[in-house]
XYZ file of C-alpha atoms in Angstrom:
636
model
C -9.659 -7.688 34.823
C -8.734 -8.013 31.134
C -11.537 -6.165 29.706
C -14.800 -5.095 30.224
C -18.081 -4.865 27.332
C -21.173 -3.580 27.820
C -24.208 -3.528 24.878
C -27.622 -2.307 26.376
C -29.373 -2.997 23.689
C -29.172 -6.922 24.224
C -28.554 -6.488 28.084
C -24.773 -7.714 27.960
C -22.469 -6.665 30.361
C -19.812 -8.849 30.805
C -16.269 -9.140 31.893
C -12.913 -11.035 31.725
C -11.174 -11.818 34.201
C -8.111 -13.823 35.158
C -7.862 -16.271 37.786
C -4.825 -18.299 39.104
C -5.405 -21.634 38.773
C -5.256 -22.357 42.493
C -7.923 -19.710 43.085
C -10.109 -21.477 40.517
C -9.302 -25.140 42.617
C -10.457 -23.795 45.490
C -13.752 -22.619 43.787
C -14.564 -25.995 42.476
C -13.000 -27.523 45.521
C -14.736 -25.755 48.471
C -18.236 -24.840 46.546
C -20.065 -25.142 49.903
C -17.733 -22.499 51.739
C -19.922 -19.739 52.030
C -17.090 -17.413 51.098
C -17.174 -18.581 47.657
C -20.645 -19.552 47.095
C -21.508 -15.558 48.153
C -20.047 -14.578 44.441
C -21.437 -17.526 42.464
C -25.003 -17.060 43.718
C -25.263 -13.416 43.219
C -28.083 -12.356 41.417
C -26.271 -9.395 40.054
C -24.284 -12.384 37.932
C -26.306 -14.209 35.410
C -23.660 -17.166 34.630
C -19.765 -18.313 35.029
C -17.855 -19.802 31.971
C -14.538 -20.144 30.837
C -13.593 -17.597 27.718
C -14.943 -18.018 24.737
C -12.852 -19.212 22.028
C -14.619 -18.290 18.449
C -11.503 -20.083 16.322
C -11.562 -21.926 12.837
C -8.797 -24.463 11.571
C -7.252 -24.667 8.370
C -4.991 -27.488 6.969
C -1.459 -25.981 7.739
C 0.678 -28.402 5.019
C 1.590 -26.883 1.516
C -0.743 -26.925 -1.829
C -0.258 -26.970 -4.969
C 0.334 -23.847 -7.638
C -2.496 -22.772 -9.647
C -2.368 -21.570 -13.303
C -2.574 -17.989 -13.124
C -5.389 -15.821 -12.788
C -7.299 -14.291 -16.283
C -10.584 -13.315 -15.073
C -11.234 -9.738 -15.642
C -11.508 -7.701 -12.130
C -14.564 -6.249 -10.661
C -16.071 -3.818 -12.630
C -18.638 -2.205 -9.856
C -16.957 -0.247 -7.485
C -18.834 -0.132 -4.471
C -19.054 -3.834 -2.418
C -22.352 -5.678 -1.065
C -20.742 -8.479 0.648
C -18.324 -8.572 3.631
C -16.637 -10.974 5.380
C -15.660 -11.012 8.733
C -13.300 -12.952 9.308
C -8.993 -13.618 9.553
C -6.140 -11.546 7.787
C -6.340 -12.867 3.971
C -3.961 -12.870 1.713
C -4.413 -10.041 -0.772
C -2.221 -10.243 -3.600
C -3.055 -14.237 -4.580
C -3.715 -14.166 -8.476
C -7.460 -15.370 -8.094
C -8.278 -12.345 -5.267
C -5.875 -9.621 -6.537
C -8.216 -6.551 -6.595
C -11.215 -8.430 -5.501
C -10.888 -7.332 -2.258
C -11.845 -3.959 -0.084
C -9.323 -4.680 3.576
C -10.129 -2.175 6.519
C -7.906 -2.985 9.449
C -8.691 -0.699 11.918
C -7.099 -2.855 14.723
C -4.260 -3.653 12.910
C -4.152 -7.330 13.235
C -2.276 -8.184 10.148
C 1.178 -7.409 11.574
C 0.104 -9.724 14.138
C 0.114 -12.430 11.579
C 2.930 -13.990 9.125
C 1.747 -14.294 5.837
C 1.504 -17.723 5.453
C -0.606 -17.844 8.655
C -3.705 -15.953 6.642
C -5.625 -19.318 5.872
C -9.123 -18.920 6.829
C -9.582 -15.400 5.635
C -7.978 -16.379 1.985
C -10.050 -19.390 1.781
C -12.980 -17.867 2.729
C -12.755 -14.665 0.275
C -11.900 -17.277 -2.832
C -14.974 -19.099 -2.067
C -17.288 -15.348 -1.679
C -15.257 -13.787 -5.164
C -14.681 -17.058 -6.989
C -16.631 -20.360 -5.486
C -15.336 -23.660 -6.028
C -12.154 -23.274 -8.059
C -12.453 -27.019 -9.493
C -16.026 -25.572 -10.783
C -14.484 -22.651 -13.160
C -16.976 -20.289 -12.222
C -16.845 -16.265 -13.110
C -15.687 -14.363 -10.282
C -18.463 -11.695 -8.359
C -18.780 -8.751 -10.659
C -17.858 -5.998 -7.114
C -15.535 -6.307 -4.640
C -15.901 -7.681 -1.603
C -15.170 -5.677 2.237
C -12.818 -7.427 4.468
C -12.866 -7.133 8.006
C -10.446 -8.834 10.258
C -11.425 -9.859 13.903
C -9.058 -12.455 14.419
C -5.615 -13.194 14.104
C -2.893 -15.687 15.402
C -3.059 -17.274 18.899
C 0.129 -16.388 20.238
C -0.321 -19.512 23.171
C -0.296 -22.107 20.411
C 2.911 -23.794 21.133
C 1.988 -26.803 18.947
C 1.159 -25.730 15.734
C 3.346 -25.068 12.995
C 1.129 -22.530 12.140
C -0.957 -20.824 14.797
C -4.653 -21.322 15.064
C -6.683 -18.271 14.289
C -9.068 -16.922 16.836
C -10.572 -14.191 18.241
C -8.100 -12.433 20.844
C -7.999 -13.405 24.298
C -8.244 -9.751 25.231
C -11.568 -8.868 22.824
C -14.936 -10.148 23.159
C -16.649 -11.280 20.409
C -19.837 -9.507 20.968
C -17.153 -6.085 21.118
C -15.420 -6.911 18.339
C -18.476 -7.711 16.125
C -20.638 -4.203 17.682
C -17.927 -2.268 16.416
C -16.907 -3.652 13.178
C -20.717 -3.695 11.757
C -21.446 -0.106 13.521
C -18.099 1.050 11.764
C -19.771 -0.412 8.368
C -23.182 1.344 8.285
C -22.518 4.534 10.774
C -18.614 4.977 10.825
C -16.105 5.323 13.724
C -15.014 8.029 15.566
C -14.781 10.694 12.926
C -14.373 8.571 10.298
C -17.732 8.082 7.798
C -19.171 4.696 7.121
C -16.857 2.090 5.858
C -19.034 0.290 3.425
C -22.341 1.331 4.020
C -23.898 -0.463 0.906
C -23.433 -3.896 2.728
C -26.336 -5.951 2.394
C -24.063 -9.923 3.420
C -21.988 -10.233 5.784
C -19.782 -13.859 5.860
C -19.209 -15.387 9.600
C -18.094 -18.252 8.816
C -16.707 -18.653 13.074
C -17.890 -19.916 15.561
C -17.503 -21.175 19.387
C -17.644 -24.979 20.002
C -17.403 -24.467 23.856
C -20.813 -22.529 23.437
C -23.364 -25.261 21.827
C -26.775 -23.830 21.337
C -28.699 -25.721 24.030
C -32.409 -23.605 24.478
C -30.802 -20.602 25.514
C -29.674 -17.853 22.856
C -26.218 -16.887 23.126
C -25.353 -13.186 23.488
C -23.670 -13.012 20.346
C -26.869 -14.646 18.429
C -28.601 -11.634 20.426
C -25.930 -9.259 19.014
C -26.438 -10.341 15.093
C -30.260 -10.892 15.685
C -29.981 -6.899 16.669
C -27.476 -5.691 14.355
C -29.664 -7.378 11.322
C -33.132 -5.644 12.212
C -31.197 -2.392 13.397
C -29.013 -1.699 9.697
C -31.308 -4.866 7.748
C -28.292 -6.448 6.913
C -28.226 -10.402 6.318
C -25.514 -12.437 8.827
C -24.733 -15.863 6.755
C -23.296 -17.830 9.487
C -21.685 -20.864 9.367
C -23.538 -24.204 11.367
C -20.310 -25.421 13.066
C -17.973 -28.218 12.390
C -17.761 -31.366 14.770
C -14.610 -33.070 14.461
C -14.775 -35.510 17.589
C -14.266 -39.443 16.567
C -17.100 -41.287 15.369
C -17.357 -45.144 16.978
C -19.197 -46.721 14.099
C -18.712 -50.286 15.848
C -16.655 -51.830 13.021
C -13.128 -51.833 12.156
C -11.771 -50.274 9.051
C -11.588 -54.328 6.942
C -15.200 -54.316 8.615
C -16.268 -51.584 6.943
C -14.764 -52.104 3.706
C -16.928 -55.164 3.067
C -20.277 -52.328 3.693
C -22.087 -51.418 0.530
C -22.107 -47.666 0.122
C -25.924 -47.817 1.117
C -25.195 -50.270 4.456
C -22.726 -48.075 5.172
C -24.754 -44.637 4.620
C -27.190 -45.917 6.875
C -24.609 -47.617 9.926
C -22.929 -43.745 9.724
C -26.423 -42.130 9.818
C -27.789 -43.916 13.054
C -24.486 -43.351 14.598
C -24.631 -39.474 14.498
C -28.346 -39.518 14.879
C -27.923 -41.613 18.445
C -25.391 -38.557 19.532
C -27.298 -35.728 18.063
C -27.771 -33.919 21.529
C -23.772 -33.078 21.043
C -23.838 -32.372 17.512
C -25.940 -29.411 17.943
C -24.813 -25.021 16.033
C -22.188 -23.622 17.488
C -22.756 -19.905 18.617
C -23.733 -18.176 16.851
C -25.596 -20.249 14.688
C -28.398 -19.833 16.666
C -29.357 -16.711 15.725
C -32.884 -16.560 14.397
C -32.533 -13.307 12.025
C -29.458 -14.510 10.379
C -29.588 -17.072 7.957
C -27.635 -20.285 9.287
C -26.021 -22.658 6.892
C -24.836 -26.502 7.127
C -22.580 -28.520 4.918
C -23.780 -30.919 2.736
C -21.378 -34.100 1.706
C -20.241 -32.608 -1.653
C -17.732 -30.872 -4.075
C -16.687 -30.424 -7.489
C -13.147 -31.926 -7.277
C -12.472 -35.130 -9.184
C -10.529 -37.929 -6.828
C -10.459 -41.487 -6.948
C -6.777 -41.410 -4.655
C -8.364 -42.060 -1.149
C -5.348 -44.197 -0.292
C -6.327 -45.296 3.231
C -8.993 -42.359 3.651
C -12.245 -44.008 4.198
C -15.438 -41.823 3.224
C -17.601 -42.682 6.079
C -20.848 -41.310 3.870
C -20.782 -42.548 0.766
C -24.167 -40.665 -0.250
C -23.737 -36.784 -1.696
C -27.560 -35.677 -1.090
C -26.647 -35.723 2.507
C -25.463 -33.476 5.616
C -21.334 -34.154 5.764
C -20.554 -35.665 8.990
C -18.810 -33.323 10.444
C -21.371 -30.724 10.200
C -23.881 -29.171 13.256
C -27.754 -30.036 13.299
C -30.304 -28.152 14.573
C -33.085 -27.079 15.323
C -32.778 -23.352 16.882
C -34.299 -21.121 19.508
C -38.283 -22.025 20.009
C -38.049 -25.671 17.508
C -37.329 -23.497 14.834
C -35.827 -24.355 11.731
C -32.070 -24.462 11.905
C -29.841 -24.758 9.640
C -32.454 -22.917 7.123
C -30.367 -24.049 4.073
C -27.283 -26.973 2.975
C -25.252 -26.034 0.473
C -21.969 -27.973 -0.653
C -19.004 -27.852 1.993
C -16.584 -31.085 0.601
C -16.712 -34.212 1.067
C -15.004 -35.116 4.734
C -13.047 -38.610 4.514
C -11.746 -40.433 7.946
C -8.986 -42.517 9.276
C -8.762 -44.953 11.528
C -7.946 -44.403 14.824
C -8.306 -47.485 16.936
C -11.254 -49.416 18.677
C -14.102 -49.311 15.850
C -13.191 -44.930 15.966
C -12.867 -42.779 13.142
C -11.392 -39.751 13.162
C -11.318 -36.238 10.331
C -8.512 -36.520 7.583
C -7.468 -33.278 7.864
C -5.262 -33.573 4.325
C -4.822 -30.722 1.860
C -5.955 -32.796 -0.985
C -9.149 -33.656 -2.777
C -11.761 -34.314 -2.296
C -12.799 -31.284 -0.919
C -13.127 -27.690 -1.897
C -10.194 -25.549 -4.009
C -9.553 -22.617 -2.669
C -6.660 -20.006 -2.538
C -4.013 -20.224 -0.091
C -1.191 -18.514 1.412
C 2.127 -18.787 0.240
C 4.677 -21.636 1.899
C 7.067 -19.399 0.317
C 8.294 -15.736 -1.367
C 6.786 -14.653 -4.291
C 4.259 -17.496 -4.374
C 0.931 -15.871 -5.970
C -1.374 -19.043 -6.953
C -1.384 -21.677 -4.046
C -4.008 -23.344 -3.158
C -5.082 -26.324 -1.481
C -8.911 -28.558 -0.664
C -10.746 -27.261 2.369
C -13.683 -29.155 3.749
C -16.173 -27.620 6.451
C -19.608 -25.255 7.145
C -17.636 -22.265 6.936
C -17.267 -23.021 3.280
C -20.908 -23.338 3.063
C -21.459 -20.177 4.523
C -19.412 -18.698 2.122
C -21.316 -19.903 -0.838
C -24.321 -18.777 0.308
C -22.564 -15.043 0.758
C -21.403 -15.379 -2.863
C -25.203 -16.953 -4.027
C -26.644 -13.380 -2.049
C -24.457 -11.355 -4.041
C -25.058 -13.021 -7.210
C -29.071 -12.233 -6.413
C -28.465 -8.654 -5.806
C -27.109 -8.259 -9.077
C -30.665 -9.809 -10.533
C -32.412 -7.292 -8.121
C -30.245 -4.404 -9.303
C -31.407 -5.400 -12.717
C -35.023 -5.820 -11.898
C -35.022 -2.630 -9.861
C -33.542 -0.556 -13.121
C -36.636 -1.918 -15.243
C -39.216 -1.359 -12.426
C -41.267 1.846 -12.106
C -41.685 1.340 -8.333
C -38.027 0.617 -7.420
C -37.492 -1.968 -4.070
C -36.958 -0.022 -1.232
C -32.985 -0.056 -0.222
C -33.719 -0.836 3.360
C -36.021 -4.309 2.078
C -32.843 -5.285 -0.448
C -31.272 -7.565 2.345
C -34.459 -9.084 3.757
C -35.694 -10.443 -0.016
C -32.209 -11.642 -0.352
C -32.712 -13.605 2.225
C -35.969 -14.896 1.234
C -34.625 -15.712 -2.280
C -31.804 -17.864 -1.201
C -34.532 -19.907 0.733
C -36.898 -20.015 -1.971
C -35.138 -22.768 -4.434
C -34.471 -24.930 -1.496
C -35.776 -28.555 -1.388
C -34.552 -31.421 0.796
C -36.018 -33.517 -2.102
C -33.087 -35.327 -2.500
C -32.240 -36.135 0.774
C -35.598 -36.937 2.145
C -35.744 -40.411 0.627
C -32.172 -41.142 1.975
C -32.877 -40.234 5.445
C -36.008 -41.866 5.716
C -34.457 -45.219 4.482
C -31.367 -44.456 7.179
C -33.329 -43.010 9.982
C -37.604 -43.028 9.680
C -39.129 -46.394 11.858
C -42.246 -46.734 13.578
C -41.002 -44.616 16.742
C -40.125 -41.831 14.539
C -42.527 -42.070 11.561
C -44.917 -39.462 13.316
C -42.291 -36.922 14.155
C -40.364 -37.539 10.898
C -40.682 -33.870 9.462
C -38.822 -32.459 12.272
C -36.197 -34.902 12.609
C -35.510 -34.719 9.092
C -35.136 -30.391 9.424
C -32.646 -30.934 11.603
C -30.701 -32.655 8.983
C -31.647 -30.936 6.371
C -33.687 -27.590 6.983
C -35.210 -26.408 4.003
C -33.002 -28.161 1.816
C -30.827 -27.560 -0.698
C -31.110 -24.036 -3.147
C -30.900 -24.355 -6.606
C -29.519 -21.038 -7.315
C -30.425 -21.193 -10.817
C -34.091 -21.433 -9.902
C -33.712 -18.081 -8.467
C -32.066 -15.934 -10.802
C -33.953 -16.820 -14.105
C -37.788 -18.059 -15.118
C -38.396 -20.406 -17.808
C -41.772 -20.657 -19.859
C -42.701 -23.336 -17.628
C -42.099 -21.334 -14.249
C -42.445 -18.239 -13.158
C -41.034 -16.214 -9.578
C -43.213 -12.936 -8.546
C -40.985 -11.233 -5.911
C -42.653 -8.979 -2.982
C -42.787 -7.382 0.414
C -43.145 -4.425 2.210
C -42.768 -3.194 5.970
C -45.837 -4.261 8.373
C -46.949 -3.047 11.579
C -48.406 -4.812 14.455
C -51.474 -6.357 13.541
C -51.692 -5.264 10.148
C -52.530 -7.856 7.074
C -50.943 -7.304 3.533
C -53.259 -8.980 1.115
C -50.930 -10.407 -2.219
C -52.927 -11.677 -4.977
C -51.005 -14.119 -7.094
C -52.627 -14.725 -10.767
C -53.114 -18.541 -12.210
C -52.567 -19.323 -15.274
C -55.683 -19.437 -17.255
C -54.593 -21.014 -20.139
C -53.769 -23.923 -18.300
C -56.360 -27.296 -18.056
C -54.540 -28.979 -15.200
C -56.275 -32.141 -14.021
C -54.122 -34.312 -15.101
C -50.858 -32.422 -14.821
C -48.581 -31.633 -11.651
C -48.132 -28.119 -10.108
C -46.268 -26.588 -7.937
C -46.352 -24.010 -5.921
C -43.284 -22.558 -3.996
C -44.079 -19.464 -1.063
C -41.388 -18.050 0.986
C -41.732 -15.482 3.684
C -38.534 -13.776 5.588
C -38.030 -10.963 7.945
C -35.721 -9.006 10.334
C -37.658 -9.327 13.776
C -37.372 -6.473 16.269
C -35.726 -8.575 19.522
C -36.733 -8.335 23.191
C -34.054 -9.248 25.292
C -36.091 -8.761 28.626
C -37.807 -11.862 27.950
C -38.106 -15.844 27.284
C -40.267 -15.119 23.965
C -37.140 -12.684 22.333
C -38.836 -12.346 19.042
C -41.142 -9.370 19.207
C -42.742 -9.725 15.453
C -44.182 -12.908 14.183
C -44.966 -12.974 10.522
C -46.553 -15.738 9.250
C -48.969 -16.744 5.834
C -52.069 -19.581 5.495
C -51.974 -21.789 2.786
C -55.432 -22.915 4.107
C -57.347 -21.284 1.419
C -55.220 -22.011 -1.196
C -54.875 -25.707 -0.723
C -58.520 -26.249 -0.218
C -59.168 -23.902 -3.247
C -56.664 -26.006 -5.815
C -57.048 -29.423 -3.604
C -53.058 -29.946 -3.466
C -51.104 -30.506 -0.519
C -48.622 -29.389 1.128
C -45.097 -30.869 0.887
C -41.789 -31.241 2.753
C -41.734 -29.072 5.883
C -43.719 -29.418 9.067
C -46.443 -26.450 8.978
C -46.361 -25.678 12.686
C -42.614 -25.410 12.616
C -41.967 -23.231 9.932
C -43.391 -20.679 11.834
C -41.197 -20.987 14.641
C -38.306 -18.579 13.256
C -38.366 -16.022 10.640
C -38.518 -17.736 7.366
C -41.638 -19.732 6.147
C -40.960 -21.818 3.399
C -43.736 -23.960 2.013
C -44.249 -25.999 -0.992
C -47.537 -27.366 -2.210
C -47.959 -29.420 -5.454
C -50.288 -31.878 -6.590
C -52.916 -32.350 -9.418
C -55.759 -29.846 -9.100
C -59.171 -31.789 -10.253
C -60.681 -28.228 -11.486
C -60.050 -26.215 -14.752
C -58.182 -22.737 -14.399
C -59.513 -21.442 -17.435
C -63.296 -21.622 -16.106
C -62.059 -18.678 -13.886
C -61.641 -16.243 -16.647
C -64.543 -13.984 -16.025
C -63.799 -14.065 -12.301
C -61.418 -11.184 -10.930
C -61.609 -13.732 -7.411
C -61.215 -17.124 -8.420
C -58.735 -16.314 -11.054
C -55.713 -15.384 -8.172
C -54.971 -17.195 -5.325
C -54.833 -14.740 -1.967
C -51.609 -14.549 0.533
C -51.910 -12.787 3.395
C -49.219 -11.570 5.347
C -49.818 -11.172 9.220
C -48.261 -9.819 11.615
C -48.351 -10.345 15.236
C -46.943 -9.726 18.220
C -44.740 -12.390 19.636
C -42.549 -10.532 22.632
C -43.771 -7.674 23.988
C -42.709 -3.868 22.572
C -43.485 -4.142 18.909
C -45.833 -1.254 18.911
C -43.909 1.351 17.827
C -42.019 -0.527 15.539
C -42.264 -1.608 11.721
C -40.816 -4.804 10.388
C -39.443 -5.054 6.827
C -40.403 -8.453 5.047
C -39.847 -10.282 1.662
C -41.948 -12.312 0.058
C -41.254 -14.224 -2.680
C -44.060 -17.147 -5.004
C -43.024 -19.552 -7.685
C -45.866 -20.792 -10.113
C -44.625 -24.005 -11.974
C -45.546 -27.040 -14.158
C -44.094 -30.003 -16.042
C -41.802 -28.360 -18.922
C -43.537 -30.601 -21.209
C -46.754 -28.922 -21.077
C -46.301 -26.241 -23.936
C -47.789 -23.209 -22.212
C -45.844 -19.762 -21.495
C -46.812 -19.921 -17.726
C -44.525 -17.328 -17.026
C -46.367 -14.964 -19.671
C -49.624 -15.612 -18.331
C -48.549 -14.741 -15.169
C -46.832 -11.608 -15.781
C -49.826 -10.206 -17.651
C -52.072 -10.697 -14.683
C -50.069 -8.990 -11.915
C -52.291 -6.044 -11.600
C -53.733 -6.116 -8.346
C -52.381 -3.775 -5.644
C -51.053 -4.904 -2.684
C -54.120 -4.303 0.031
C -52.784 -3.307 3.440
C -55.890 -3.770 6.810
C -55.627 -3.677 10.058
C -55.901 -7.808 11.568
């Protein structure tokens, strides 16, 4: 027995255990010797599988040296994001006192220091993003974490693969990292207990999310509604060979669309195999994908081939959903690099692993003393993830703005929650949705086209941008509250009255998140189910809705609708009336799995009003001025 972990709040109780390997023959070899079959039939043990192994890989080969570092360090002192992840590399130039580091295992003896890959790269994406894009760095520093370090097995590699130790679980090693956080360990106070993010960007590709929830989805799907803290987890990257039929001279003579299309089907016909990666399939935690992009300039692809010549759309290497119950999963793609191939043999294809663009400049470790500016191009979800930590971050700083200004501050405890409904709000698969249905939509698939296509592309794309300012032309109202069982919270949203729409477009954006209480004693697992009807609203303005399928975006816990069209009635004819001059959203709650009596569920709600910016009306004044209506609260 290696180790032993048991979490009764999500009913895990596990072991590890090693076996010889002739003891394990014999298992496989005489399953119908009742000797054996005593111990693998025993209802005491729910299921058998070989050790988990929650890794990510890093290009091992040197980078180059960047210019050195001028942006001015964090000037908040107390950090909102954390990662959770390998050793980094402190002292590079572009992450020197960016960075908060609580080892409390001590794993970075463990590791050499130009082993410290994954953890670098993913804390100069959170502090810095892109480094080809130039952006300013996060304005607070960021918590570090480590719960992995070198695998000490790995004869092979130059550099040693990072991964969770042999001798830890995962579900251990996460419990007592995020409980150290928010309650302290020991005797020690809380770590960082104004967390709001935390960055996984792991994950375990011998645990592929098929129906079942894995126990460490249980673990963050607990952990998030237990602190309300917002897991951005990373999709998973598939890095098998692709067999697109045609040899690399084949392929060559492909126009970028042909060949868009030829890679499309391909990964489409094997998407049973391409599914998240625990634990991506976590429903409170906001799971992200990669989409086919960067900000590097290359034209050098030498004898790279780029097997997706098309930008708007998922890379290839990245996991599809959907998640637990049909629900939407990943929720959101943002950019991860582009992924080129090689040639292998026999019509195959397989990753180009290289260190150079395209892809995604980040910080590296050093190949050698006093190095303090390496970096090299990483491609994968985990970089995704990452982004979307550092987009979070960048919208608590707007909150923390708003909240100075506002009378009636946000609650702490709903800060992470309406994060997590903002970074869903600006996303559109817009883009991508004319792309996939010329690659993938056909009379067999045109009537269940709106759920293929979220498993490509979830909820799209944010536009951070969208988020964190208003323009004349559109405005954001931001909400929510903590609901009960049964209860309704009645919004009333304001139209602009100055506006004569029937002949102009609108828009209408409405995004609901939460952190549902789980019940791990049964199938259903999600005891609060939040939801909103845009019945009224699209009869009332006769527009439809867009994009998403409206039965499935209630199958998780975000509901992200968008509605637009060209209403055929006057909004200024409401003036005089307090009723027709808002449009009504009611928040419900039920309960889904049993137990959500005594419990409360914290929620965020966030609406976006908008119209063409050529129509020269200050929506966003009009708007503002008519927020005046309470929030009502009845029972359902």
């Amino acid at each position: 027995i290696i180790t032993v972990c048991k979490i009764e709040d999500i009913r895990f109780h596990a072991l590890k255990a090693e076996l010889p390997s002739e003891v394990v023959k014999n298992f496989i070899d005489k399953i119908n010797n009742e000797n054996y079959t005593k111990l693998l039939q025993s209802d005491e043990v729910m299921f058998f599988r070989p050790s988990g192994q929650f890794l990510s890989e890093m290009p091992a080969e040197d980078g180059e040296i960047a210019s050195d570092d001028t942006a001015e360090t964090p000037n908040n002192t107390y950090p909102v994001a954390a990662i959770l992840d390998g050793v980094p590399f402190t002292m590079h130039s572009v992450l020197d006192n960016r960075l908060n580091p609580d080892d409390p295992d001590d794993f970075a003896p463990d590791y050499q220091v130009g082993e410290r890959r994954h953890g670098t790269a993913m804390a100069s994406l959170i502090c810095r993003g892109e480094l080809d894009a130039n952006e300013p760095p996060l304005t607070r520093p960021v918590y570090v974490r480590p719960i992995m370090k070198p695998d000490n097995k790995d004869f092979i590699n130059r550099n040693r693969i990072e991964k969770i130790p042999d001798n830890i679980f995962f579900e251990d090693i996460i419990h007592r990292s995020v409980k150290r956080i928010f309650e302290g360990e020991g005797s020690e106070p809380p770590s960082a207990p104004t967390i709001k993010i935390i960055n996984l960007s792991i994950g375990d590709p011998n645990r592929i999310f098929f129906h079942r929830l894995s126990s460490c989805a249980k673990l963050l799907d607990w952990l998030s509604a237990k602190y309300q803290v917002l897991f951005c987890v990373s999709a998973g990257n598939i890095i098998s060979e692709i067999n697109l039929g045609k040899s690399d001279k084949e392929l060559k003579k492909l126009g970028d669309k042909s060949l868009t299309k030829l890679t499309m089907e391909k990964i489409n016909a094997d998407i049973r195999n391409r599914r998240l990666f625990a634990p991506a399939d976590s429903i409170n935690s906001l799971t992200v994908g990669a989409l086919h992009t960067d900000q590097s300039n290359s034209s050098n692809l030498g004898n790279r081939i780029d097997i997706l010549p098309n930008e708007s759309l998922p890379s290839p290497i990245s996991a599809h959903g959907n998640g637990f119950r049909n629900s939407v999963k990943p929720e959101i793609y943002l950019p991860g690099g582009r992924q080129l191939y090689n040639y292998a043999d026999n019509n195959k294809y397989e990753v180009d692993s290289s260190k150079n663009p395209p892809g995604q400049k980040v910080a590296a470790p050093p190949s050698s003393s006093g190095e303090k500016g390496r970096t090299f191009y990483t491609r994968g979800t985990s970089n995704a993830a990452a982004l979307a930590t550092r987009m979070g971050a960048q919208i608590f700083e707007v909150l923390d703005e708003l909240i100075k200004k506002q009378d009636k501050p946000i609650p702490d405890e709903n800060i992470a929650v309406i994060i997590k409904t903002l970074l869903v709000h600006s996303a559109s698969g817009n883009k991508s949705l004319k792309v996939l249905e010329d690659c993938l939509k056909g009379k067999a698939t045109s009537k269940q086209f709106k759920k293929i296509v979220s498993k490509y592309i979830g909820y799209g794309v944010p536009d951070i941008n969208r988020v964190l300012e208003c323009t004349k032309q559109r405005a954001t109202v931001i909400g929510g509250g903590i609901i009960a069982k049964d209860e309704k919270h009645e919004f009333a949203f304001p139209l602009p009255l100055g506006l004569k729409v029937n002949k102009d477009l609108i828009r209408i954006i409405i995004t609901l998140a939460w952190f549902s209480p789980i019940n791990p004693d049964t199938k259903k697992f999600r005891k609060a189910n939040l939801s909103f009807d845009l019945k009224s609203i699209t009869e009332k303005l006769k527009i439809k809705r867009k994009e998403a399928d409206w039965r499935q975006v209630k199958n998780g816990t975000v509901q992200h609708e968008i509605i637009e069209g060209k209403p055929t009635l006057d909004f200024s004819d409401f003036a005089d009336n307090e009723a027709e001059s808002h449009i009504f959203i009611n928040v419900v709650c039920r309960e889904d799995a049993g137990g959500l009596d005594m419990t409360k569920v914290h929620y965020g709600l966030a609406v976006t009003f908008e119209v063409s910016e050529k129509i020269d009306i200050s929506i966003y004044d009009q708007i503002k001025d008519g927020i005046k209506v309470p929030v009502h609260i009845v029972n359902d």
